[in-house]
XYZ file of C-alpha atoms in Angstrom:
238
model
C 112.743 90.121 136.293
C 113.365 93.745 135.293
C 111.106 95.160 132.630
C 112.652 95.542 129.099
C 113.666 99.205 128.543
C 111.621 101.163 126.320
C 113.031 102.048 123.033
C 111.656 105.242 121.354
C 111.290 105.483 117.642
C 112.833 108.664 115.920
C 110.547 109.309 113.039
C 112.889 111.575 111.184
C 115.812 109.278 111.387
C 113.659 106.494 110.358
C 112.372 108.560 107.253
C 115.991 109.526 106.398
C 117.153 105.916 106.499
C 114.449 104.723 104.290
C 115.285 107.469 101.855
C 118.802 106.721 101.867
C 118.213 103.062 101.122
C 116.223 104.161 98.165
C 119.307 106.504 96.931
C 121.704 103.758 97.646
C 119.863 100.962 95.883
C 118.226 102.683 92.815
C 118.132 99.761 90.662
C 116.360 97.496 93.339
C 113.899 100.390 93.903
C 113.283 100.844 90.270
C 112.386 97.113 89.661
C 110.288 96.857 92.861
C 108.376 100.186 92.021
C 107.500 98.861 88.489
C 106.333 95.549 89.707
C 104.389 97.046 92.534
C 102.898 99.442 90.180
C 101.683 96.408 87.815
C 100.530 94.484 90.854
C 98.544 97.556 92.059
C 96.960 98.041 88.547
C 95.967 94.351 88.366
C 94.263 94.659 91.854
C 92.185 97.818 90.871
C 91.185 96.725 87.471
C 90.140 93.187 88.711
C 88.172 94.474 91.779
C 85.153 92.227 92.295
C 86.503 89.752 89.851
C 87.630 86.180 90.723
C 90.910 87.147 88.906
C 91.573 89.375 91.924
C 92.564 86.224 94.291
C 95.401 85.064 92.298
C 96.880 88.703 91.850
C 96.598 89.003 95.751
C 98.673 85.876 95.996
C 101.331 87.251 93.580
C 101.147 90.375 95.565
C 101.687 88.533 98.989
C 104.749 86.412 97.494
C 106.155 89.790 96.044
C 106.339 91.420 99.159
C 107.677 88.308 100.971
C 110.337 88.379 98.332
C 110.874 92.045 99.141
C 111.396 91.682 102.725
C 113.780 88.806 102.535
C 115.856 90.573 100.018
C 116.000 93.578 102.204
C 117.146 91.780 105.057
C 119.286 89.456 102.723
C 117.546 86.291 103.986
C 118.433 83.823 101.247
C 116.636 82.378 99.381
C 114.782 85.371 98.782
C 111.702 83.468 97.701
C 111.130 80.733 100.200
C 107.556 78.927 100.254
C 107.822 77.751 103.888
C 108.323 81.492 105.022
C 105.434 82.556 103.000
C 103.166 79.952 104.743
C 104.541 80.747 108.147
C 103.846 84.343 107.713
C 100.377 83.561 107.213
C 99.551 83.088 110.614
C 100.287 86.670 111.665
C 98.928 88.312 108.553
C 95.690 86.254 108.897
C 95.410 87.600 112.642
C 95.992 91.205 111.325
C 93.208 90.745 108.858
C 90.672 89.198 111.309
C 91.441 91.819 113.891
C 90.938 94.562 111.566
C 87.785 93.288 110.093
C 86.204 92.677 113.384
C 87.014 96.342 114.469
C 85.628 97.507 111.060
C 82.584 95.440 111.582
C 81.949 96.560 114.965
C 82.188 100.352 113.817
C 79.726 99.618 111.145
C 77.293 97.642 113.309
C 77.430 99.904 116.512
C 75.221 102.706 115.317
C 72.334 100.417 114.826
C 72.619 98.898 118.246
C 69.971 101.356 119.759
C 67.282 99.842 117.577
C 67.618 96.595 119.527
C 67.738 97.994 122.963
C 63.866 98.090 123.364
C 63.246 101.721 123.072
C 59.646 103.139 121.957
C 58.522 102.672 118.354
C 58.582 106.439 117.813
C 62.295 106.736 119.079
C 63.075 103.865 116.643
C 61.188 105.611 113.823
C 63.014 108.875 114.368
C 66.482 107.134 114.792
C 66.072 105.101 111.709
C 65.119 108.348 109.769
C 68.703 109.611 111.197
C 70.466 106.780 110.117
C 68.994 106.907 106.578
C 69.890 110.509 106.269
C 73.101 110.937 107.896
C 74.737 107.388 107.914
C 73.987 105.763 104.555
C 76.205 106.863 101.696
C 77.716 109.599 103.644
C 81.169 110.953 102.964
C 81.309 112.042 106.535
C 80.589 108.360 107.666
C 83.535 107.260 105.472
C 85.704 110.034 107.024
C 84.821 108.897 110.378
C 85.567 105.486 109.860
C 88.869 106.353 108.093
C 89.816 108.412 111.124
C 88.941 105.598 113.564
C 90.886 103.251 111.647
C 93.861 105.366 111.694
C 93.677 106.009 115.506
C 93.782 102.289 116.058
C 96.249 101.289 113.298
C 99.468 101.454 115.641
C 97.775 98.475 117.493
C 95.816 96.618 114.745
C 98.015 97.175 111.744
C 101.404 98.996 112.046
C 103.034 97.187 115.201
C 101.555 93.647 114.246
C 103.139 94.197 110.737
C 106.337 93.801 112.511
C 105.436 90.277 113.350
C 104.546 89.496 109.950
C 108.046 90.704 108.687
C 109.555 88.501 111.492
C 107.781 85.563 110.322
C 108.986 86.136 106.669
C 112.584 86.042 107.641
C 112.358 83.078 109.889
C 111.893 84.915 113.320
C 109.007 85.103 115.788
C 105.926 85.707 114.197
C 103.785 86.228 117.437
C 101.715 89.464 117.540
C 102.465 89.707 121.385
C 106.025 89.641 120.587
C 105.688 92.753 118.167
C 103.473 94.491 120.535
C 106.009 94.122 123.458
C 108.886 95.213 121.419
C 107.191 98.430 120.289
C 105.454 99.486 123.363
C 105.454 103.031 124.570
C 105.513 104.247 120.764
C 101.849 104.673 120.062
C 102.355 108.347 119.210
C 105.216 107.714 116.935
C 103.380 104.942 114.899
C 100.303 107.158 114.910
C 102.381 110.052 113.227
C 103.733 107.615 110.666
C 100.016 106.401 109.889
C 98.554 109.925 109.656
C 101.398 111.116 107.392
C 101.138 108.302 104.722
C 97.137 108.425 104.940
C 97.539 112.319 104.262
C 100.000 111.841 101.460
C 97.255 109.214 99.814
C 94.368 111.389 100.421
C 96.232 114.347 98.817
C 97.108 112.172 95.686
C 93.446 111.151 95.424
C 92.140 114.540 95.622
C 94.477 115.818 93.136
C 93.749 113.039 90.792
C 90.165 113.801 90.962
C 90.513 117.481 90.387
C 92.632 116.889 87.321
C 90.432 113.994 86.101
C 93.526 111.842 86.117
C 93.224 108.446 84.788
C 93.527 105.583 87.353
C 96.511 104.113 85.690
C 98.373 107.584 86.095
C 97.280 107.730 89.763
C 98.637 104.388 90.576
C 102.299 105.543 89.571
C 102.648 107.925 92.817
C 100.605 105.591 94.814
C 102.855 102.670 94.211
C 105.807 104.772 95.249
C 104.313 105.791 98.194
C 103.308 102.328 99.326
C 106.824 101.075 98.473
C 108.459 103.869 100.567
C 106.029 102.824 103.523
C 107.210 99.251 103.327
C 110.751 100.391 103.485
C 109.974 102.613 106.381
C 108.429 99.693 108.217
C 111.540 97.580 107.433
C 113.631 100.397 109.005
C 111.344 100.339 112.034
C 111.703 96.419 112.163
C 115.610 96.895 112.321
C 115.464 99.383 115.071
C 113.045 97.481 117.511
C 113.625 93.702 116.609
C 117.227 93.045 115.024
C 119.788 93.515 117.938
């Protein structure tokens, strides 16, 4: 059997396509942006509270509605598709958490490899000085997550969209359809990460209230999801 031809994603075409969707659907974008903003506010202000969980459920249903509406899959809200989509979404979360746990635990591995007590003391001092509560460690973790995000997040995310609209929700299906496009997905991940980091730095520099910062972040997050919808159209929809 002949191998499936590799399709290469055109990043600029995808971004312009997402922008044109926003321009052509101002009412939809306005309503979705406001709702997304309110959901983000709810998540931020209920962080570490039990109230966060029902808000996350609302957020999940909201994005399920958004993608079904985008692809015109009626009814736009369908409970069965929400439950079906939880299979790929759970896999994405588990894989990401396992990777992050590995990154956090890995620096402590030498302490359990039977080295001398003197080495363990010096290495423990190194960990306390350079690893705990360090901005450099947070930056390193963020960079590593961005580098693997095409495999762990962005490409599997297409499987979640697929499940929402009643198609295959298998991660392998999404990986196969998007193979040969690691660099393209990495560029998108870096771009949206940089935009978010710049907004955060500007907000800190201006002592911007959190509810004000959430306004541009809400728009960025909404636009990212439209970009992902365009990517799904390119790779999956024949």
